[in-house]
């Protein structure tokens, strides 16, 4: 079982075990749904029964109509037979012939309608047998009359066989009608019973649903009162909390401004003695050159008068010391400049404008073309969505990321840097800077965004301030930055910004 399913089952178990209003209302709703389902099932069964009853009624009417039609057609045949015998006129035989032609179809229909009914099927078979005998008798009399043997035909009619067959036919038709009436009466009682039961179930269900609705309303009303009381208590706490938060925010704002001013003052004040040290270092370097020339002159005139330690000091120790001092002061100068840059950027007012990100990144790529050409690399800028934000901050962010990507390309393969972007739901815009450079170790994914922290081989110039500056700028624009990287494969820096910067949400983040 997956972790998501286990989490879902645990949450469901916790919900069931916890006696809350939500559980009570959910239980009542479940019961109400079950009642509605039962009512719907009962209604469905009733509808099916009613439909079955209607089908049966229609079927019975068809059987009754067919049976009555058989009897009528035989009566028509009998009338045509007697008329012909009395008048010898052919037009009387038209009804007779029509009746004989239709009777087989009527019996076929009757047999089809009653084939599955054990009560009616024997009656229909008997009806057909009697009707066949009556038709045979009529055909014999008509045949005798046509041959001129009217006396024999009349004698056959007076024998009473035809009347007996017709009486049998009437008895069978009446029996069929009685069977149909009995079946309909039985089904009617079943339907009425089912209707009554359905009405009772609906009435009980309606009463229970009304009761559940009342209980739910009472529970919700009690919960609303409790929520209102809790809300009043929270409002009372918020009244004092908002004041405290406002005061605390003002204190933090003042503290942040003081920190920025302090960083600026410290950096500015450090620069003055640093400039002096750098100046005196240059003077020492020039003085050492003078001493070196003087030592060289003495070596030519009186080499024996020179002390070897003095020569070593002038030509090796002092230049080495001056080189260390110069390197340290230059590094300190770069650090001070970076701190001043961060301080100035934090104090700078943001200006929101619409930015054509594609053109901006193309310009950045063009400005470093000499670096990419020297490294046999290329920068690919895919279509980028527009952004409404601070132009200078965005330019510095992408400039730093592209500069870093070029700086740490892998010389073992042609460099490729791809900048892409897309719009995301919720008014967000995402940009990605992907390179195939050295990559970053997993343990350094968070450290690279800290001040003065670098990762990997330190064979490139830098103080570890670039990505710290980038993260600070991204946060100030209300965005987020993350990195995905693997050593030897390259890195992907993902930037997420609001589509339009709201200055009320922007701020300074360390």
XYZ file of C-alpha atoms in Angstrom:
510
model
C 0.000 0.000 0.000
C 1.403 3.409 -0.984
C 2.197 6.075 1.608
C -0.581 8.348 0.279
C -3.207 5.615 0.844
C -1.851 4.942 4.343
C -1.993 8.633 5.115
C -5.578 8.820 3.823
C -6.673 5.814 5.921
C -4.940 7.230 9.006
C -6.673 10.575 8.521
C -10.026 8.807 8.052
C -9.461 6.731 11.198
C -8.557 9.838 13.172
C -11.696 11.569 11.863
C -13.910 8.638 12.891
C -12.358 8.379 16.376
C -12.521 12.105 17.109
C -15.912 13.230 18.512
C -16.342 16.419 16.491
C -19.252 18.266 14.961
C -17.988 17.314 11.522
C -18.186 13.610 12.389
C -21.714 13.983 13.808
C -22.965 15.937 10.814
C -21.225 13.514 8.442
C -22.938 10.611 10.196
C -26.333 12.296 9.982
C -25.785 13.091 6.317
C -24.753 9.501 5.649
C -27.936 8.273 7.384
C -30.045 10.753 5.418
C -28.431 9.607 2.168
C -29.111 5.981 3.119
C -32.772 6.833 3.759
C -33.038 8.665 0.463
C -31.443 5.683 -1.235
C -33.984 3.343 0.388
C -36.834 5.608 -0.715
C -35.436 5.719 -4.239
C -35.098 1.933 -4.298
C -38.703 1.563 -3.108
C -39.879 4.055 -5.718
C -37.884 2.231 -8.386
C -39.401 -1.105 -7.404
C -42.849 0.464 -7.428
C -42.274 1.972 -10.857
C -41.106 -1.405 -12.141
C -44.178 -3.099 -10.648
C -46.467 -0.471 -12.148
C -44.782 -0.851 -15.516
C -45.160 -4.640 -15.242
C -48.828 -4.267 -14.322
C -49.382 -1.957 -17.293
C -47.631 -4.420 -19.592
C -49.734 -7.247 -18.236
C -52.938 -5.227 -18.674
C -51.989 -4.421 -22.236
C -51.135 -8.097 -22.865
C -54.462 -9.227 -21.405
C -56.345 -6.766 -23.582
C -54.547 -8.086 -26.650
C -55.388 -11.700 -25.730
C -59.018 -10.818 -24.976
C -59.310 -8.857 -28.228
C -57.821 -11.710 -30.263
C -60.130 -14.278 -28.638
C -63.202 -12.102 -29.184
C -62.129 -11.449 -32.758
C -61.898 -15.230 -33.382
C -65.447 -15.627 -32.146
C -66.658 -12.706 -34.250
C -64.927 -14.005 -37.364
C -66.517 -17.439 -36.879
C -69.911 -15.772 -36.476
C -69.244 -13.861 -39.721
C -68.352 -17.127 -41.442
C -71.543 -18.745 -40.108
C -73.676 -15.806 -41.304
C -72.074 -15.925 -44.762
C -72.640 -19.692 -44.913
C -76.366 -19.443 -44.053
C -76.960 -16.477 -46.379
C -75.445 -18.358 -49.288
C -77.465 -21.448 -48.557
C -80.695 -19.450 -48.392
C -80.116 -17.183 -51.425
C -77.369 -18.905 -53.419
C -75.868 -15.447 -53.936
C -72.076 -15.235 -54.137
C -71.760 -11.911 -52.258
C -72.605 -13.704 -48.987
C -69.504 -15.832 -49.427
C -67.272 -12.704 -49.334
C -67.625 -12.454 -45.522
C -67.266 -16.194 -45.280
C -64.010 -16.273 -47.293
C -62.592 -13.261 -45.433
C -63.258 -14.921 -42.065
C -61.584 -18.178 -43.143
C -58.565 -16.229 -44.414
C -58.032 -14.219 -41.183
C -58.696 -17.021 -38.666
C -55.251 -18.745 -38.990
C -53.485 -15.426 -38.358
C -55.650 -14.771 -35.295
C -54.884 -18.185 -33.841
C -51.149 -17.740 -34.503
C -51.267 -14.415 -32.623
C -53.196 -16.023 -29.749
C -50.727 -18.869 -29.440
C -47.793 -16.448 -29.463
C -49.377 -14.279 -26.762
C -50.213 -17.240 -24.492
C -47.233 -19.509 -25.145
C -45.668 -18.809 -21.692
C -48.933 -18.961 -19.765
C -49.755 -22.497 -18.507
C -53.370 -21.497 -17.802
C -54.196 -19.918 -21.148
C -52.184 -22.062 -23.559
C -54.434 -25.179 -23.204
C -57.545 -23.041 -23.620
C -56.211 -21.493 -26.808
C -55.299 -24.942 -28.159
C -58.831 -26.185 -27.403
C -60.297 -23.049 -28.973
C -58.341 -23.681 -32.152
C -59.429 -27.313 -32.216
C -63.131 -26.441 -31.889
C -62.826 -23.600 -34.406
C -61.160 -25.942 -36.892
C -64.010 -28.436 -36.512
C -66.596 -25.669 -37.001
C -64.797 -24.398 -40.112
C -64.640 -27.909 -41.547
C -68.399 -28.309 -41.039
C -69.089 -24.961 -42.705
C -66.875 -25.838 -45.662
C -68.775 -29.114 -46.192
C -72.160 -27.365 -46.238
C -70.929 -24.670 -48.634
C -69.406 -27.301 -50.898
C -72.750 -29.264 -50.999
C -74.681 -26.067 -51.769
C -72.301 -25.201 -54.619
C -72.882 -28.663 -56.114
C -76.660 -28.095 -56.004
C -77.193 -30.573 -53.155
C -78.932 -27.947 -51.037
C -81.120 -30.507 -49.278
C -78.113 -32.395 -47.941
C -76.504 -29.120 -46.879
C -79.646 -28.029 -45.012
C -79.869 -31.439 -43.318
C -76.263 -31.056 -42.164
C -77.037 -27.630 -40.723
C -80.155 -28.878 -38.980
C -78.161 -31.657 -37.348
C -77.046 -29.106 -34.690
C -73.305 -29.839 -34.979
C -72.515 -26.240 -35.949
C -74.457 -24.831 -33.046
C -72.728 -27.188 -30.630
C -69.315 -26.106 -31.910
C -70.236 -22.432 -31.558
C -71.403 -22.996 -27.977
C -68.071 -24.673 -27.211
C -66.275 -21.727 -28.776
C -68.203 -19.282 -26.569
C -67.356 -21.347 -23.485
C -63.622 -21.343 -24.305
C -63.583 -17.608 -25.031
C -65.417 -16.948 -21.759
C -62.917 -19.175 -19.915
C -60.032 -17.242 -21.421
C -61.602 -13.960 -20.336
C -62.170 -15.260 -16.801
C -58.542 -16.413 -16.514
C -57.365 -13.001 -17.687
C -59.677 -11.246 -15.235
C -58.381 -13.416 -12.364
C -54.767 -12.706 -13.245
C -55.428 -8.986 -13.469
C -57.246 -9.004 -10.150
C -54.318 -10.813 -8.461
C -51.756 -8.435 -9.960
C -53.925 -5.460 -8.993
C -53.924 -6.573 -5.343
C -50.125 -6.997 -5.463
C -49.693 -3.550 -6.965
C -51.993 -1.953 -4.415
C -50.055 -3.654 -1.602
C -46.756 -2.466 -3.080
C -48.158 1.053 -3.438
C -49.214 1.071 0.177
C -45.838 -0.222 1.334
C -44.042 2.383 -0.774
C -46.179 5.154 0.682
C -45.393 3.934 4.210
C -41.656 3.765 3.450
C -41.711 7.257 1.916
C -43.638 8.652 4.873
C -41.262 7.062 7.414
C -38.238 8.185 5.404
C -39.563 11.730 5.127
C -40.198 11.884 8.882
C -36.711 10.532 9.626
C -35.094 12.992 7.202
C -36.993 15.862 8.831
C -35.812 14.625 12.225
C -32.212 14.366 10.975
C -32.458 17.840 9.499
C -33.664 19.157 12.843
C -30.817 17.461 14.724
C -28.297 18.735 12.178
C -29.677 22.257 12.460
C -29.426 22.064 16.266
C -25.840 20.800 16.112
C -24.857 23.446 13.573
C -26.514 26.186 15.629
C -24.619 25.071 18.713
C -21.400 24.931 16.722
C -22.015 28.414 15.281
C -22.532 29.772 18.782
C -19.307 28.134 19.931
C -17.470 29.486 16.897
C -18.864 32.948 17.527
C -17.708 32.828 21.125
C -14.271 31.637 20.022
C -14.176 34.335 17.362
C -15.020 36.998 19.922
C -12.246 35.695 22.153
C -9.790 35.675 19.224
C -10.875 39.173 18.232
C -10.144 40.358 21.757
C -6.713 38.737 21.596
C -6.074 40.099 18.107
C -6.899 43.613 19.252
C -3.869 43.557 21.517
C -1.827 41.271 19.258
C -2.138 43.590 16.254
C -0.794 46.441 18.335
C 2.106 44.285 19.467
C 2.771 43.093 15.904
C 2.629 46.648 14.608
C 5.043 47.820 17.279
C 7.298 44.830 16.690
C 7.245 45.402 12.925
C 8.203 49.020 13.451
C 11.028 47.929 15.753
C 12.231 45.371 13.186
C 12.042 47.955 10.398
C 14.072 50.390 12.438
C 16.528 47.625 13.366
C 16.858 46.618 9.714
C 17.478 50.215 8.719
C 20.038 50.534 11.518
C 21.769 47.346 10.317
C 21.912 48.667 6.781
C 23.222 52.033 7.967
C 25.715 50.241 10.201
C 26.912 48.073 7.305
C 27.243 51.135 5.119
C 29.079 53.148 7.805
C 31.363 50.273 8.753
C 32.156 49.528 5.131
C 32.699 53.210 4.391
C 34.864 53.722 7.480
C 36.862 50.572 6.748
C 37.610 51.838 3.278
C 39.593 54.882 4.531
C 42.269 52.937 6.473
C 42.240 50.281 3.767
C 43.050 52.904 1.168
C 45.909 54.094 3.388
C 47.231 50.541 3.731
C 47.017 50.039 -0.024
C 48.791 53.347 -0.598
C 51.581 52.639 1.861
C 51.912 49.155 0.370
C 52.597 50.754 -3.002
C 55.143 53.090 -1.380
C 56.820 50.131 0.330
C 56.939 48.356 -2.998
C 58.586 51.376 -4.630
C 60.995 51.752 -1.687
C 61.942 48.101 -1.928
C 62.675 48.562 -5.615
C 65.022 51.447 -4.704
C 66.695 49.255 -2.085
C 66.995 46.456 -4.607
C 68.737 48.772 -7.073
C 71.036 49.971 -4.297
C 71.908 46.396 -3.323
C 72.621 45.593 -6.964
C 75.008 48.585 -7.185
C 76.827 47.573 -4.032
C 77.102 44.005 -5.306
C 78.936 45.318 -8.342
C 81.369 47.531 -6.360
C 81.946 45.691 -3.067
C 80.012 42.435 -2.877
C 81.805 41.327 0.245
C 80.405 44.189 2.274
C 76.772 42.971 1.790
C 75.114 40.742 4.367
C 73.416 37.727 2.762
C 70.362 38.062 5.035
C 69.932 41.669 3.968
C 70.016 40.675 0.301
C 67.493 37.872 0.980
C 65.227 40.280 2.849
C 65.324 42.893 0.093
C 64.878 40.511 -2.822
C 62.581 37.806 -1.372
C 61.149 38.404 2.091
C 59.996 41.985 1.610
C 58.449 41.427 -1.902
C 56.673 38.308 -0.592
C 55.309 40.208 2.392
C 54.222 43.090 0.181
C 52.488 40.611 -2.152
C 50.572 39.070 0.755
C 49.572 42.510 2.013
C 48.418 43.561 -1.469
C 46.403 40.374 -2.010
C 44.736 40.703 1.393
C 43.906 44.377 0.926
C 42.494 43.706 -2.551
C 40.318 40.912 -1.169
C 39.148 43.144 1.672
C 38.387 45.867 -0.862
C 36.250 43.478 -2.898
C 34.398 42.345 0.244
C 33.753 45.931 1.318
C 32.472 46.769 -2.166
C 30.143 43.741 -2.052
C 28.819 44.712 1.394
C 28.240 48.271 0.182
C 26.483 46.900 -2.861
C 24.157 44.775 -0.725
C 23.476 47.734 1.572
C 22.714 50.096 -1.301
C 20.500 47.518 -3.003
C 18.534 47.030 0.213
C 17.894 50.756 0.503
C 17.063 51.314 -3.149
C 13.386 51.962 -3.932
C 11.873 49.380 -6.299
C 10.185 50.556 -9.489
C 7.640 48.264 -11.133
C 7.593 48.201 -14.933
C 6.683 45.776 -17.681
C 9.748 43.775 -18.731
C 10.343 42.014 -22.049
C 12.300 39.171 -20.480
C 13.327 37.666 -23.816
C 14.971 40.874 -24.966
C 16.536 41.508 -21.551
C 18.190 38.084 -21.367
C 19.292 38.363 -25.026
C 21.049 41.625 -24.139
C 22.736 39.999 -21.140
C 23.867 37.121 -23.358
C 25.237 39.602 -25.920
C 27.211 41.444 -23.204
C 29.100 38.242 -22.262
C 29.546 36.936 -25.798
C 33.321 37.376 -25.623
C 33.374 35.102 -22.556
C 31.204 32.435 -24.145
C 33.234 32.501 -27.354
C 36.442 32.125 -25.366
C 34.939 29.132 -23.565
C 33.461 27.606 -26.789
C 30.017 27.881 -25.258
C 26.588 29.067 -26.365
C 23.632 30.693 -24.644
C 20.167 29.696 -25.858
C 17.295 32.002 -24.903
C 13.897 30.389 -25.409
C 10.641 32.419 -25.534
C 10.144 33.933 -22.081
C 6.926 35.288 -20.538
C 6.773 38.987 -19.704
C 7.208 40.119 -16.109
C 6.143 43.233 -14.209
C 8.895 43.878 -11.680
C 11.976 46.000 -10.908
C 14.210 46.108 -14.003
C 17.553 46.660 -12.287
C 17.037 43.837 -9.769
C 15.932 41.371 -12.464
C 18.883 42.295 -14.706
C 21.310 41.769 -11.804
C 19.721 38.414 -10.921
C 19.968 36.968 -14.430
C 23.361 38.597 -15.014
C 24.798 36.911 -11.919
C 23.299 33.502 -12.793
C 24.543 33.591 -16.392
C 27.969 34.852 -15.277
C 28.207 32.014 -12.745
C 27.133 29.466 -15.375
C 29.902 30.661 -17.723
C 32.477 30.764 -14.915
C 31.879 27.140 -13.907
C 31.513 25.474 -17.318
C 33.237 22.127 -17.779
C 36.168 22.524 -20.216
C 35.857 18.833 -21.122
C 32.743 19.489 -23.265
C 31.180 22.365 -25.237
C 29.303 24.644 -22.898
C 25.557 25.146 -23.277
C 23.396 27.486 -21.196
C 19.621 27.504 -21.763
C 17.252 30.107 -20.331
C 13.565 29.116 -20.472
C 10.349 30.153 -18.771
C 6.628 29.533 -18.426
C 3.536 30.967 -16.788
C 2.119 28.952 -13.897
C -1.352 28.929 -12.283
C -1.972 31.468 -9.544
C -0.335 34.425 -11.284
C 3.199 33.003 -11.053
C 6.016 33.068 -13.609
C 8.845 30.528 -13.561
C 12.250 30.948 -15.240
C 15.022 28.355 -15.470
C 18.735 28.819 -16.124
C 20.168 25.433 -17.124
C 23.842 24.710 -17.788
C 25.960 21.615 -18.456
C 28.863 22.750 -16.294
C 30.657 21.205 -13.341
C 27.577 20.815 -11.196
C 27.209 21.271 -7.436
C 27.438 18.641 -4.717
C 24.198 17.799 -2.888
C 25.552 19.013 0.441
C 26.264 22.455 -1.034
C 22.832 23.146 -2.561
C 21.828 25.360 0.381
C 25.271 26.647 1.327
C 25.928 28.348 -2.002
C 23.262 30.964 -1.179
C 24.993 31.981 2.075
C 27.331 34.961 2.384
C 31.024 34.223 1.687
C 30.315 30.523 0.989
C 31.473 28.749 -2.172
C 31.474 25.127 -3.325
C 33.798 22.865 -5.287
C 37.310 23.723 -6.419
C 38.271 27.330 -5.644
C 40.026 27.886 -8.982
C 37.851 30.816 -10.062
C 37.956 34.359 -8.659
C 35.168 35.351 -6.290
C 34.205 35.972 -2.667
C 31.011 33.908 -2.441
C 28.658 36.903 -2.579
C 27.033 36.512 -6.010
C 24.387 33.899 -5.172
C 23.760 35.441 -1.757
C 23.042 38.714 -3.555
C 20.805 36.868 -6.043
C 18.752 35.191 -3.299
C 18.383 38.489 -1.417
C 17.200 40.233 -4.603
C 14.791 37.402 -5.530
C 13.202 37.474 -2.071
C 12.944 41.233 -2.167
C 10.929 40.857 -5.384
C 8.580 38.414 -3.634
C 10.041 35.388 -5.403
C 11.829 32.131 -4.669
C 15.015 30.539 -5.976
C 16.066 26.887 -5.873
C 18.757 24.743 -7.441
C 18.903 21.210 -8.786
C 22.371 19.972 -9.623
C 24.569 16.919 -9.965
C 28.330 16.822 -10.050
C 29.601 16.413 -13.577
C 26.151 16.918 -15.141
C 25.323 20.588 -14.686
C 22.909 22.765 -12.708
C 19.381 24.137 -13.015
C 18.492 27.335 -11.148
C 14.725 27.860 -10.910
C 13.302 31.332 -10.266
C 9.664 31.848 -9.323
C 8.205 35.379 -9.317
C 4.728 36.866 -9.037
C 3.533 37.931 -12.494
C 3.202 41.464 -11.172
C 5.220 42.707 -8.218
C 3.121 44.180 -5.432
C 5.292 46.737 -3.650
C 3.306 46.155 -0.457
C 4.539 42.541 -0.438
C 8.144 43.355 -1.377
C 10.693 43.626 1.386
C 14.261 43.244 2.459
C 15.358 39.785 3.495
C 18.710 38.824 4.822
